[in-house]
Amino acid sequence: MPDFFINGQPVHAEKGETVMQAALAAGFYIPYFCWHPYLSVAGNCRVCVVEVEGEGGGSSWSDIACNMPVSEGMRVLTDSESVREQRKQTLQFILLNHPVDCGICDKAGECMLQDHHYAYNGEPSISTVPKVKATKYVELSDRIVLDNERCIVCSRCVRFTREISKSHGLAIQNRGDHSLVRASEDGRFNTDPYSDNVVDICPVGALLSRQFLHKARVWYLQATPSVCPGCARGCTVNLWHRKREWKLNALDPRQNTEIARVTPLENPAVNGPWICNKGRDLGQVFGRPRALQPMLKGREVSPDEAAAAARALISESGRPVALVSSWGANEELTAFKQALGDRFTCFVKRDCLPAAGEVVEDELLIRADKNPNTATAQQLFGSAPLTFPDGTDLVLVWGEGFDFTAVPRGARLIVLGSYLAPENGHADVFVPISIQTERAGHYTNFAGVTSHFAPLFAKPRHVVHAEEFFARLTVTAGIA
Ligand code: SF4
Ligand code: SF4
């Protein structure tokens, strides 16, 4: 475990650490493009160059920090005049063929090349020959396009498909300024369930999400921490949505309440820095047509009337059964348990099953259980398979994924749902409930790790929060 010096400050390094790793861990910033903490070292961008002072008055030398192991007593300078000059030359070289596209580039505002250029170069190109032109729109897959001119050939995307997703879906063709990132011709990049991570790790705006292409400048958006409910992994994510101060009135105002994009929220205990493509599509999951009105047998009523009717049905029932949602938050499940757990015979319902063609399970992140909170639901309500006891006269269905033809003949029905469904209008009581983006809560994943999600938007007027609704039914449970 060597100790060494960065800019004259003593720094401790773990055995085998590189100067880059030890410096970042100690709070010294060294710029980089091709280096990534979760990928192998490529050492091709050269911008992480540092100066090592010679021992005993010997001359100093320069090398790249990402590939330099720390040795005892070495003295490293990360921001000397020589280092800054070398970085400046390197940036001139990297920018030699890079277009000045920032005005139309989705990466603008979070581009490492913009940041490093202004930090270490900040001058126009010294080249007198025209930039090499290349194709600006190459469809690498159904989800991702490549702008060849912007690519700085750092190889992060290629290493990702080799080392993390293991699809080997990308490679670099040709050499020098003819180098091109290309997708494997057998289509394996198109079926890589983690492909969208390359958009995040591309240090420039070369790899772009087709979903998000030219949709919004990132500085108009705000990220709210959340949890992907797509499977029992419960990856932590950032849900990006329009900032209140940049609300649209004239253009399509639906954009004010849409999820513009989803990115991973790094979490070593759950998902590291990655998520799968299903997590990227949460905007479509939460953007489905909503159920907005409480109903009694299809007749629109107020939330208070719906709650009163539900209380009456529960009071009258001799044998009520509840199908509890595995998409319920810990707080909601606990509220249900406290309010109605003793009154109902409860079964945990799998709201979602794997969709056709979906990767069911793999060794990286994706879990076969496509529900975010089966762990807490089963901890509170057990894991017995659903069988309606004889005499079941009331069924409460919370959430999706239930086959309503299984409801025992003559049983009354209370349904709590968030989306439009044919069954809503047939229920004795239908209560529209808020979705994850409209409330705060926690999910506990398959490994017992609990993660928090925060609200992005206000709930619609007649929609209720399930946690509050269950608490309103407590009275009935006490009476029964
Ligand atoms: S496309 Fe992006 S991540 Fe891939 S090599 Fe080019 S700059 Fe690097
Ligand atoms: S692995 Fe599961 S929780 Fe993570 S992003 Fe994919 S679907 Fe969502």
Short mmCIF file of C-alpha atoms and ligand atoms in Angstrom, two decimals:
data_model
loop_
_atom_site.label_atom_id
_atom_site.label_comp_id
_atom_site.label_asym_id
_atom_site.label_seq_id
_atom_site.Cartn_x
_atom_site.Cartn_y
_atom_site.Cartn_z
CA MET A 1 0.00 0.00 0.00
CA PRO A 2 2.24 2.81 -1.28
CA ASP A 3 2.15 6.44 -0.27
CA PHE A 4 3.06 9.01 -2.87
CA PHE A 5 2.67 12.71 -3.59
CA ILE A 6 0.26 14.56 -5.86
CA ASN A 7 1.06 18.24 -6.34
CA GLY A 8 3.17 18.05 -3.19
CA GLN A 9 0.36 16.58 -1.06
CA PRO A 10 0.87 13.10 0.48
CA VAL A 11 -1.66 10.61 -0.89
CA HIS A 12 -2.39 7.06 0.13
CA ALA A 13 -2.97 4.46 -2.60
CA GLU A 14 -4.27 0.93 -2.39
CA LYS A 15 -2.06 -1.83 -3.74
CA GLY A 16 -2.29 -2.04 -7.53
CA GLU A 17 -4.05 1.29 -7.97
CA THR A 18 -3.15 3.54 -10.86
CA VAL A 19 -2.31 7.21 -10.45
CA MET A 20 -5.74 8.01 -11.95
CA GLN A 21 -7.61 5.88 -9.41
CA ALA A 22 -5.63 7.10 -6.41
CA ALA A 23 -5.86 10.74 -7.53
CA LEU A 24 -9.62 10.68 -8.05
CA ALA A 25 -10.16 8.87 -4.75
CA ALA A 26 -8.11 11.57 -3.00
CA GLY A 27 -10.03 14.39 -4.66
CA PHE A 28 -7.50 15.42 -7.33
CA TYR A 29 -9.16 15.78 -10.70
CA ILE A 30 -7.43 14.47 -13.81
CA PRO A 31 -9.30 14.88 -17.12
CA TYR A 32 -10.04 11.85 -19.28
CA PHE A 33 -12.09 10.70 -22.26
CA CYS A 34 -11.32 7.03 -22.89
CA TRP A 35 -10.80 5.98 -19.27
CA HIS A 36 -13.89 4.73 -17.44
CA PRO A 37 -13.90 3.32 -13.90
CA TYR A 38 -15.83 0.20 -14.96
CA LEU A 39 -13.96 -0.53 -18.22
CA SER A 40 -10.47 -1.77 -19.06
CA VAL A 41 -7.75 0.79 -19.71
CA ALA A 42 -7.33 1.74 -23.38
CA GLY A 43 -4.99 4.70 -22.95
CA ASN A 44 -5.73 6.20 -26.35
CA CYS A 45 -6.98 9.73 -25.66
CA ARG A 46 -3.80 10.83 -23.81
CA VAL A 47 -5.53 13.75 -22.13
CA CYS A 48 -4.90 12.34 -18.64
CA VAL A 49 -1.20 13.00 -19.05
CA VAL A 50 0.62 13.91 -15.80
CA GLU A 51 4.21 14.84 -14.98
CA VAL A 52 6.37 12.67 -12.72
CA GLU A 53 9.21 14.52 -11.03
CA GLY A 54 12.61 12.89 -11.41
CA GLU A 55 14.25 11.42 -8.31
CA GLY A 56 17.35 13.03 -6.85
CA GLY A 57 17.16 16.05 -9.16
CA GLY A 58 16.80 13.91 -12.31
CA SER A 59 14.68 15.17 -15.19
CA SER A 60 10.92 14.76 -14.98
CA TRP A 61 8.87 12.73 -17.44
CA SER A 62 5.29 12.54 -18.61
CA ASP A 63 2.90 9.61 -18.90
CA ILE A 64 -0.80 8.88 -18.84
CA ALA A 65 -2.29 8.59 -15.35
CA CYS A 66 -4.85 5.92 -16.31
CA ASN A 67 -2.16 3.35 -17.07
CA MET A 68 0.53 4.31 -14.55
CA PRO A 69 0.74 2.19 -11.38
CA VAL A 70 1.50 4.10 -8.21
CA SER A 71 4.92 3.39 -6.74
CA GLU A 72 6.16 4.33 -3.28
CA GLY A 73 7.33 7.91 -2.96
CA MET A 74 6.68 8.98 -6.56
CA ARG A 75 5.89 12.67 -7.01
CA VAL A 76 3.15 13.45 -9.54
CA LEU A 77 2.09 16.82 -10.88
CA THR A 78 -1.40 16.94 -12.36
CA ASP A 79 -1.58 20.60 -13.33
CA SER A 80 1.94 21.84 -14.05
CA GLU A 81 2.73 24.18 -16.94
CA SER A 82 4.12 21.26 -18.93
CA VAL A 83 0.99 19.15 -18.27
CA ARG A 84 -1.32 21.97 -19.30
CA GLU A 85 0.64 22.55 -22.50
CA GLN A 86 0.56 18.84 -23.39
CA ARG A 87 -3.18 18.68 -22.74
CA LYS A 88 -3.66 21.72 -24.93
CA GLN A 89 -1.81 20.05 -27.82
CA THR A 90 -3.75 16.83 -27.27
CA LEU A 91 -7.05 18.69 -27.40
CA GLN A 92 -5.97 20.45 -30.60
CA PHE A 93 -5.37 16.99 -32.04
CA ILE A 94 -8.64 15.48 -30.76
CA LEU A 95 -10.57 18.45 -32.13
CA LEU A 96 -8.79 18.34 -35.49
CA ASN A 97 -11.76 16.72 -37.22
CA HIS A 98 -14.46 17.32 -34.64
CA PRO A 99 -17.27 19.54 -35.96
CA VAL A 100 -18.42 22.60 -34.05
CA ASP A 101 -21.89 21.13 -33.67
CA CYS A 102 -22.66 22.12 -30.11
CA GLY A 103 -25.66 24.23 -31.14
CA ILE A 104 -27.51 21.16 -32.45
CA CYS A 105 -25.84 18.39 -30.43
CA ASP A 106 -27.83 16.53 -27.76
CA LYS A 107 -24.67 16.18 -25.67
CA ALA A 108 -24.20 19.94 -25.37
CA GLY A 109 -24.29 20.91 -21.72
CA GLU A 110 -22.91 17.58 -20.51
CA CYS A 111 -20.12 17.00 -23.03
CA MET A 112 -16.65 16.18 -21.71
CA LEU A 113 -15.08 17.57 -24.87
CA GLN A 114 -16.72 20.96 -24.36
CA ASP A 115 -15.59 20.98 -20.72
CA HIS A 116 -12.00 19.92 -21.35
CA HIS A 117 -11.67 22.25 -24.35
CA TYR A 118 -12.57 25.27 -22.26
CA ALA A 119 -10.47 24.09 -19.31
CA TYR A 120 -7.28 23.21 -21.20
CA ASN A 121 -7.42 24.66 -24.72
CA GLY A 122 -9.99 27.33 -25.43
CA GLU A 123 -8.41 28.35 -28.73
CA PRO A 124 -9.52 27.90 -32.36
CA SER A 125 -8.01 25.07 -34.35
CA ILE A 126 -4.48 25.73 -35.59
CA SER A 127 -5.08 23.42 -38.54
CA THR A 128 -5.15 25.02 -41.99
CA VAL A 129 -6.61 22.00 -43.78
CA PRO A 130 -10.36 21.28 -43.83
CA LYS A 131 -11.82 18.86 -41.31
CA VAL A 132 -12.44 15.32 -42.53
CA LYS A 133 -16.13 14.92 -43.36
CA ALA A 134 -18.02 11.79 -42.40
CA THR A 135 -21.58 10.46 -42.30
CA LYS A 136 -23.57 12.24 -39.65
CA TYR A 137 -26.43 9.78 -39.22
CA VAL A 138 -25.58 6.09 -39.07
CA GLU A 139 -28.26 3.81 -37.62
CA LEU A 140 -26.32 1.46 -35.36
CA SER A 141 -29.54 -0.09 -34.06
CA ASP A 142 -33.24 0.60 -33.73
CA ARG A 143 -32.39 2.65 -30.64
CA ILE A 144 -29.06 4.33 -31.35
CA VAL A 145 -27.59 6.51 -34.07
CA LEU A 146 -23.97 7.49 -34.60
CA ASP A 147 -22.55 10.78 -35.83
CA ASN A 148 -19.17 9.73 -37.23
CA GLU A 149 -17.80 13.26 -37.33
CA ARG A 150 -18.20 13.68 -33.59
CA CYS A 151 -16.58 10.35 -32.64
CA ILE A 152 -13.16 10.77 -31.05
CA VAL A 153 -12.51 7.01 -31.28
CA CYS A 154 -12.08 6.57 -27.55
CA SER A 155 -13.40 2.98 -27.85
CA ARG A 156 -15.48 3.18 -24.66
CA CYS A 157 -18.58 1.95 -26.52
CA VAL A 158 -16.70 -0.97 -28.05
CA ARG A 159 -15.22 -1.99 -24.71
CA PHE A 160 -18.68 -1.77 -23.11
CA THR A 161 -20.12 -4.33 -25.51
CA ARG A 162 -17.11 -6.59 -24.97
CA GLU A 163 -16.67 -6.32 -21.23
CA ILE A 164 -20.05 -5.41 -19.72
CA SER A 165 -22.97 -6.39 -21.95
CA LYS A 166 -20.79 -8.99 -23.70
CA SER A 167 -22.78 -8.73 -26.92
CA HIS A 168 -19.61 -7.79 -28.88
CA GLY A 169 -22.01 -5.69 -30.89
CA LEU A 170 -19.63 -2.83 -31.78
CA ALA A 171 -16.15 -2.58 -33.25
CA ILE A 172 -13.86 -0.04 -34.91
CA GLN A 173 -13.14 -0.39 -38.61
CA ASN A 174 -10.17 1.09 -40.49
CA ARG A 175 -7.32 3.19 -39.10
CA GLY A 176 -6.35 6.76 -38.29
CA ASP A 177 -8.83 9.41 -39.42
CA HIS A 178 -10.67 6.71 -41.39
CA SER A 179 -11.62 4.94 -38.15
CA LEU A 180 -15.33 4.25 -37.83
CA VAL A 181 -17.39 2.66 -35.08
CA ARG A 182 -19.68 0.11 -36.67
CA ALA A 183 -22.27 -2.39 -35.43
CA SER A 184 -21.80 -6.08 -36.03
CA GLU A 185 -23.59 -7.10 -39.23
CA ASP A 186 -25.38 -9.99 -37.54
CA GLY A 187 -27.54 -7.52 -35.61
CA ARG A 188 -26.32 -8.46 -32.15
CA PHE A 189 -26.04 -4.80 -31.11
CA ASN A 190 -29.72 -4.39 -31.97
CA THR A 191 -30.64 -7.15 -29.51
CA ASP A 192 -28.19 -6.07 -26.80
CA PRO A 193 -30.54 -5.33 -23.84
CA TYR A 194 -27.98 -2.89 -22.40
CA SER A 195 -27.10 -1.05 -25.61
CA ASP A 196 -28.31 2.40 -24.49
CA ASN A 197 -25.56 2.64 -21.88
CA VAL A 198 -23.15 3.50 -24.68
CA VAL A 199 -25.02 6.79 -25.15
CA ASP A 200 -24.23 7.71 -21.54
CA ILE A 201 -20.59 6.70 -21.65
CA CYS A 202 -19.79 8.24 -25.03
CA PRO A 203 -17.80 11.27 -23.87
CA VAL A 204 -19.00 13.34 -26.84
CA GLY A 205 -22.23 13.55 -28.80
CA ALA A 206 -21.38 10.77 -31.25
CA LEU A 207 -23.80 8.16 -29.92
CA LEU A 208 -27.35 9.39 -29.59
CA SER A 209 -30.60 7.91 -28.37
CA ARG A 210 -33.21 7.90 -31.12
CA GLN A 211 -35.89 8.32 -28.44
CA PHE A 212 -34.34 11.55 -27.20
CA LEU A 213 -32.86 12.85 -30.46
CA HIS A 214 -33.36 16.64 -30.69
CA LYS A 215 -36.18 16.46 -28.10
CA ALA A 216 -34.81 18.90 -25.51
CA ARG A 217 -31.69 20.75 -24.46
CA VAL A 218 -30.51 19.14 -21.25
CA TRP A 219 -30.41 22.43 -19.35
CA TYR A 220 -34.20 22.68 -19.71
CA LEU A 221 -34.53 19.38 -17.86
CA GLN A 222 -34.24 18.34 -14.25
CA ALA A 223 -33.38 14.88 -12.92
CA THR A 224 -35.46 13.34 -10.14
CA PRO A 225 -34.08 10.24 -8.42
CA SER A 226 -36.26 7.19 -8.79
CA VAL A 227 -36.29 3.41 -9.00
CA CYS A 228 -36.98 1.37 -12.12
CA PRO A 229 -39.98 -0.88 -11.45
CA GLY A 230 -39.21 -3.04 -14.50
CA CYS A 231 -37.86 -5.99 -12.50
CA ALA A 232 -36.88 -7.07 -9.02
CA ARG A 233 -33.37 -5.58 -9.43
CA GLY A 234 -34.84 -2.13 -8.75
CA CYS A 235 -32.11 -0.14 -10.49
CA THR A 236 -31.83 3.42 -9.27
CA VAL A 237 -32.40 5.88 -12.08
CA ASN A 238 -32.74 9.56 -12.84
CA LEU A 239 -36.03 10.51 -14.46
CA TRP A 240 -35.50 13.64 -16.54
CA HIS A 241 -38.40 16.02 -17.00
CA ARG A 242 -38.92 19.65 -17.95
CA LYS A 243 -37.99 22.23 -15.34
CA ARG A 244 -40.90 24.24 -14.00
CA GLU A 245 -39.29 27.52 -15.09
CA TRP A 246 -38.98 26.22 -18.65
CA LYS A 247 -42.59 25.07 -18.85
CA LEU A 248 -43.99 25.05 -22.38
CA ASN A 249 -47.22 26.86 -23.14
CA ALA A 250 -47.19 27.27 -26.90
CA LEU A 251 -45.50 24.07 -28.04
CA ASP A 252 -46.98 20.70 -27.07
CA PRO A 253 -47.68 21.23 -23.35
CA ARG A 254 -47.77 17.46 -22.76
CA GLN A 255 -43.99 17.71 -22.71
CA ASN A 256 -44.30 19.40 -19.30
CA THR A 257 -45.55 16.19 -17.73
CA GLU A 258 -43.56 13.64 -19.73
CA ILE A 259 -40.42 11.77 -18.84
CA ALA A 260 -37.97 13.07 -21.44
CA ARG A 261 -35.28 10.46 -20.78
CA VAL A 262 -34.08 7.95 -18.19
CA THR A 263 -30.45 7.57 -17.15
CA PRO A 264 -28.77 5.37 -14.52
CA LEU A 265 -28.26 6.76 -11.03
CA GLU A 266 -25.03 5.06 -10.03
CA ASN A 267 -25.54 2.69 -7.13
CA PRO A 268 -22.82 0.12 -6.36
CA ALA A 269 -25.20 -1.86 -4.13
CA VAL A 270 -27.76 -2.40 -6.90
CA ASN A 271 -26.86 -1.62 -10.50
CA GLY A 272 -23.44 0.04 -10.58
CA PRO A 273 -23.57 2.72 -13.29
CA TRP A 274 -25.75 0.73 -15.72
CA ILE A 275 -29.41 0.01 -16.47
CA CYS A 276 -31.05 -2.10 -19.15
CA ASN A 277 -33.00 -0.72 -22.11
CA LYS A 278 -36.33 -1.54 -20.46
CA GLY A 279 -35.49 1.01 -17.82
CA ARG A 280 -34.92 3.60 -20.55
CA ASP A 281 -38.49 3.10 -21.74
CA LEU A 282 -40.20 3.99 -18.46
CA GLY A 283 -41.67 7.08 -20.11
CA GLN A 284 -43.86 4.75 -22.18
CA VAL A 285 -44.84 2.68 -19.12
CA PHE A 286 -45.92 5.71 -17.10
CA GLY A 287 -47.31 7.52 -20.14
CA ARG A 288 -50.11 5.04 -20.82
CA PRO A 289 -53.70 6.40 -20.84
CA ARG A 290 -54.70 7.00 -17.25
CA ALA A 291 -57.81 6.17 -15.27
CA LEU A 292 -58.81 9.52 -13.83
CA GLN A 293 -62.27 9.10 -12.32
CA PRO A 294 -63.61 7.04 -9.38
CA MET A 295 -66.62 4.99 -10.44
CA LEU A 296 -69.39 2.85 -8.98
CA LYS A 297 -70.33 0.29 -11.64
CA GLY A 298 -69.17 2.72 -14.32
CA ARG A 299 -70.97 5.74 -12.83
CA GLU A 300 -68.57 8.58 -12.09
CA VAL A 301 -68.46 9.60 -8.43
CA SER A 302 -66.23 11.62 -6.15
CA PRO A 303 -63.30 10.03 -4.29
CA ASP A 304 -65.28 10.42 -1.04
CA GLU A 305 -68.27 8.52 -2.44
CA ALA A 306 -65.97 5.78 -3.73
CA ALA A 307 -64.31 5.49 -0.30
CA ALA A 308 -67.71 5.31 1.43
CA ALA A 309 -68.91 2.62 -0.96
CA ALA A 310 -65.70 0.61 -0.46
CA ARG A 311 -66.07 0.88 3.33
CA ALA A 312 -69.65 -0.35 3.11
CA LEU A 313 -68.70 -3.34 0.96
CA ILE A 314 -65.89 -4.30 3.32
CA SER A 315 -68.19 -3.97 6.36
CA GLU A 316 -70.83 -6.18 4.78
CA SER A 317 -68.44 -8.83 3.54
CA GLY A 318 -68.18 -12.17 5.34
CA ARG A 319 -65.10 -13.41 3.50
CA PRO A 320 -63.11 -10.71 1.67
CA VAL A 321 -60.01 -11.53 -0.38
CA ALA A 322 -57.36 -9.01 -1.43
CA LEU A 323 -54.86 -9.31 -4.28
CA VAL A 324 -52.02 -7.09 -3.19
CA SER A 325 -49.85 -5.31 -5.76
CA SER A 326 -46.17 -6.16 -6.05
CA TRP A 327 -45.79 -2.65 -7.52
CA GLY A 328 -46.94 -1.10 -4.24
CA ALA A 329 -44.34 0.90 -2.33
CA ASN A 330 -43.23 -0.21 1.13
CA GLU A 331 -45.33 2.60 2.62
CA GLU A 332 -48.45 1.55 0.72
CA LEU A 333 -48.05 -2.13 1.51
CA THR A 334 -47.58 -1.30 5.19
CA ALA A 335 -50.64 0.98 5.14
CA PHE A 336 -52.71 -1.82 3.62
CA LYS A 337 -51.43 -4.30 6.19
CA GLN A 338 -52.27 -1.97 9.08
CA ALA A 339 -55.69 -0.97 7.76
CA LEU A 340 -57.01 -4.16 6.22
CA GLY A 341 -54.50 -6.96 6.72
CA ASP A 342 -56.54 -8.62 9.48
CA ARG A 343 -59.81 -8.17 7.65
CA PHE A 344 -58.82 -9.68 4.30
CA THR A 345 -57.30 -12.96 3.24
CA CYS A 346 -54.36 -11.57 1.24
CA PHE A 347 -52.40 -12.90 -1.70
CA VAL A 348 -49.48 -11.21 -3.44
CA LYS A 349 -50.18 -10.62 -7.10
CA ARG A 350 -47.49 -10.45 -9.80
CA ASP A 351 -48.63 -7.34 -11.63
CA CYS A 352 -46.26 -7.94 -14.54
CA LEU A 353 -44.91 -11.02 -16.28
CA PRO A 354 -42.11 -11.11 -18.89
CA ALA A 355 -43.28 -9.70 -22.23
CA ALA A 356 -42.87 -11.63 -25.47
CA GLY A 357 -39.30 -11.34 -26.72
CA GLU A 358 -38.03 -9.75 -23.53
CA VAL A 359 -34.80 -11.04 -21.95
CA VAL A 360 -36.18 -12.86 -18.93
CA GLU A 361 -33.05 -13.06 -16.80
CA ASP A 362 -29.31 -12.69 -17.19
CA GLU A 363 -26.15 -12.50 -15.13
CA LEU A 364 -25.72 -8.73 -15.23
CA LEU A 365 -28.90 -7.02 -13.95
CA ILE A 366 -32.13 -8.35 -15.41
CA ARG A 367 -34.29 -10.43 -13.04
CA ALA A 368 -37.06 -12.84 -13.98
CA ASP A 369 -39.53 -11.25 -11.56
CA LYS A 370 -40.79 -8.18 -13.47
CA ASN A 371 -42.09 -6.43 -10.36
CA PRO A 372 -40.17 -4.02 -8.12
CA ASN A 373 -41.42 -4.91 -4.68
CA THR A 374 -42.28 -8.58 -4.45
CA ALA A 375 -39.83 -8.79 -1.54
CA THR A 376 -41.78 -6.49 0.79
CA ALA A 377 -45.17 -7.71 -0.43
CA GLN A 378 -44.27 -11.32 0.34
CA GLN A 379 -42.67 -10.39 3.64
CA LEU A 380 -45.97 -8.79 4.74
CA PHE A 381 -48.50 -11.05 3.03
CA GLY A 382 -46.72 -14.36 2.37
CA SER A 383 -46.20 -16.15 -0.90
CA ALA A 384 -49.11 -18.58 -1.02
CA PRO A 385 -50.56 -19.13 -4.50
CA LEU A 386 -53.97 -17.59 -5.08
CA THR A 387 -56.93 -19.79 -4.22
CA PHE A 388 -60.25 -18.16 -3.44
CA PRO A 389 -61.66 -19.64 -0.19
CA ASP A 390 -65.18 -21.02 -0.34
CA GLY A 391 -67.65 -18.27 0.33
CA THR A 392 -65.47 -15.46 -1.00
CA ASP A 393 -67.95 -12.62 -1.38
CA LEU A 394 -65.64 -9.63 -1.97
CA VAL A 395 -62.46 -9.32 -4.02
CA LEU A 396 -60.19 -6.29 -3.83
CA VAL A 397 -57.79 -6.09 -6.77
CA TRP A 398 -54.92 -3.64 -6.37
CA GLY A 399 -52.90 -2.99 -9.52
CA GLU A 400 -52.57 -4.82 -12.82
CA GLY A 401 -52.03 -8.37 -13.98
CA PHE A 402 -55.17 -10.08 -12.71
CA ASP A 403 -57.46 -12.27 -14.81
CA PHE A 404 -60.89 -11.03 -13.82
CA THR A 405 -62.59 -14.17 -15.13
CA ALA A 406 -61.23 -15.84 -11.97
CA VAL A 407 -63.41 -13.76 -9.64
CA PRO A 408 -65.79 -16.14 -7.81
CA ARG A 409 -69.37 -15.99 -8.98
CA GLY A 410 -71.42 -13.42 -7.09
CA ALA A 411 -68.44 -11.79 -5.36
CA ARG A 412 -68.42 -7.98 -5.25
CA LEU A 413 -65.40 -6.21 -6.70
CA ILE A 414 -63.24 -3.28 -5.57
CA VAL A 415 -60.52 -2.33 -8.06
CA LEU A 416 -57.65 0.08 -7.51
CA GLY A 417 -55.87 0.88 -10.75
CA SER A 418 -53.93 3.61 -12.48
CA TYR A 419 -54.57 2.97 -16.15
CA LEU A 420 -57.58 2.64 -18.41
CA ALA A 421 -58.81 -0.96 -18.54
CA PRO A 422 -62.09 -2.55 -19.59
CA GLU A 423 -62.67 -3.95 -16.09
CA ASN A 424 -62.65 -0.54 -14.41
CA GLY A 425 -66.22 0.26 -15.40
CA HIS A 426 -67.51 -3.15 -14.28
CA ALA A 427 -66.18 -2.98 -10.72
CA ASP A 428 -68.61 -2.23 -7.90
CA VAL A 429 -66.07 0.34 -6.79
CA PHE A 430 -63.24 1.61 -8.97
CA VAL A 431 -60.63 3.89 -7.46
CA PRO A 432 -57.95 5.54 -9.66
CA ILE A 433 -54.63 5.59 -7.83
CA SER A 434 -51.47 7.62 -8.31
CA ILE A 435 -48.43 6.26 -10.11
CA GLN A 436 -44.83 6.20 -8.98
CA THR A 437 -44.02 9.53 -10.62
CA GLU A 438 -46.69 11.27 -8.53
CA ARG A 439 -45.65 10.15 -5.06
CA ALA A 440 -42.65 9.35 -2.88
CA GLY A 441 -41.86 5.90 -1.57
CA HIS A 442 -39.46 2.98 -1.34
CA TYR A 443 -39.06 -0.39 -2.99
CA THR A 444 -36.99 -3.24 -1.59
CA ASN A 445 -35.27 -5.31 -4.24
CA PHE A 446 -34.70 -9.08 -4.43
CA ALA A 447 -31.45 -8.74 -2.44
CA GLY A 448 -33.03 -6.72 0.35
CA VAL A 449 -31.69 -3.31 -0.71
CA THR A 450 -34.24 -0.52 -0.23
CA SER A 451 -34.23 2.44 -2.62
CA HIS A 452 -36.16 5.70 -2.61
CA PHE A 453 -38.18 7.31 -5.36
CA ALA A 454 -39.40 10.90 -5.39
CA PRO A 455 -42.36 12.54 -7.12
CA LEU A 456 -41.93 14.41 -10.43
CA PHE A 457 -45.45 15.62 -11.08
CA ALA A 458 -48.66 16.37 -9.17
CA LYS A 459 -51.34 13.68 -9.31
CA PRO A 460 -54.51 14.38 -11.34
CA ARG A 461 -57.39 15.89 -9.33
CA HIS A 462 -59.61 12.86 -8.65
CA VAL A 463 -56.79 10.35 -8.44
CA VAL A 464 -55.98 9.21 -4.90
CA HIS A 465 -52.80 8.02 -3.21
CA ALA A 466 -53.33 4.36 -2.28
CA GLU A 467 -51.56 4.83 1.06
CA GLU A 468 -54.08 7.51 2.10
CA PHE A 469 -57.00 5.57 0.69
CA PHE A 470 -56.18 2.46 2.73
CA ALA A 471 -55.92 4.56 5.88
CA ARG A 472 -59.48 5.82 5.23
CA LEU A 473 -60.74 2.24 5.26
CA THR A 474 -59.33 1.50 8.72
CA VAL A 475 -62.61 2.42 10.37
CA THR A 476 -64.34 -0.41 8.63
CA ALA A 477 -61.65 -2.85 9.62
CA GLY A 478 -62.11 -1.84 13.25
CA ILE A 479 -65.85 -2.31 13.15
CA ALA A 480 -65.80 -5.68 11.44
S1 SF4 B 1 -18.79 6.62 -30.51
FE1 SF4 B 1 -18.35 7.73 -28.59
S2 SF4 B 1 -17.85 6.07 -27.13
FE2 SF4 B 1 -17.69 5.19 -29.17
S3 SF4 B 1 -15.55 5.41 -29.77
FE3 SF4 B 1 -16.63 7.23 -30.57
S4 SF4 B 1 -16.41 8.78 -29.00
FE4 SF4 B 1 -15.90 6.83 -28.06
S1 SF4 B 2 -32.52 -4.45 -14.84
FE1 SF4 B 2 -34.64 -4.39 -14.14
S2 SF4 B 2 -34.73 -2.70 -12.68
FE2 SF4 B 2 -32.81 -2.48 -13.86
S3 SF4 B 2 -33.33 -1.08 -15.54
FE3 SF4 B 2 -33.64 -3.16 -16.28
S4 SF4 B 2 -35.82 -3.61 -15.89
FE4 SF4 B 2 -35.27 -1.82 -14.68
#
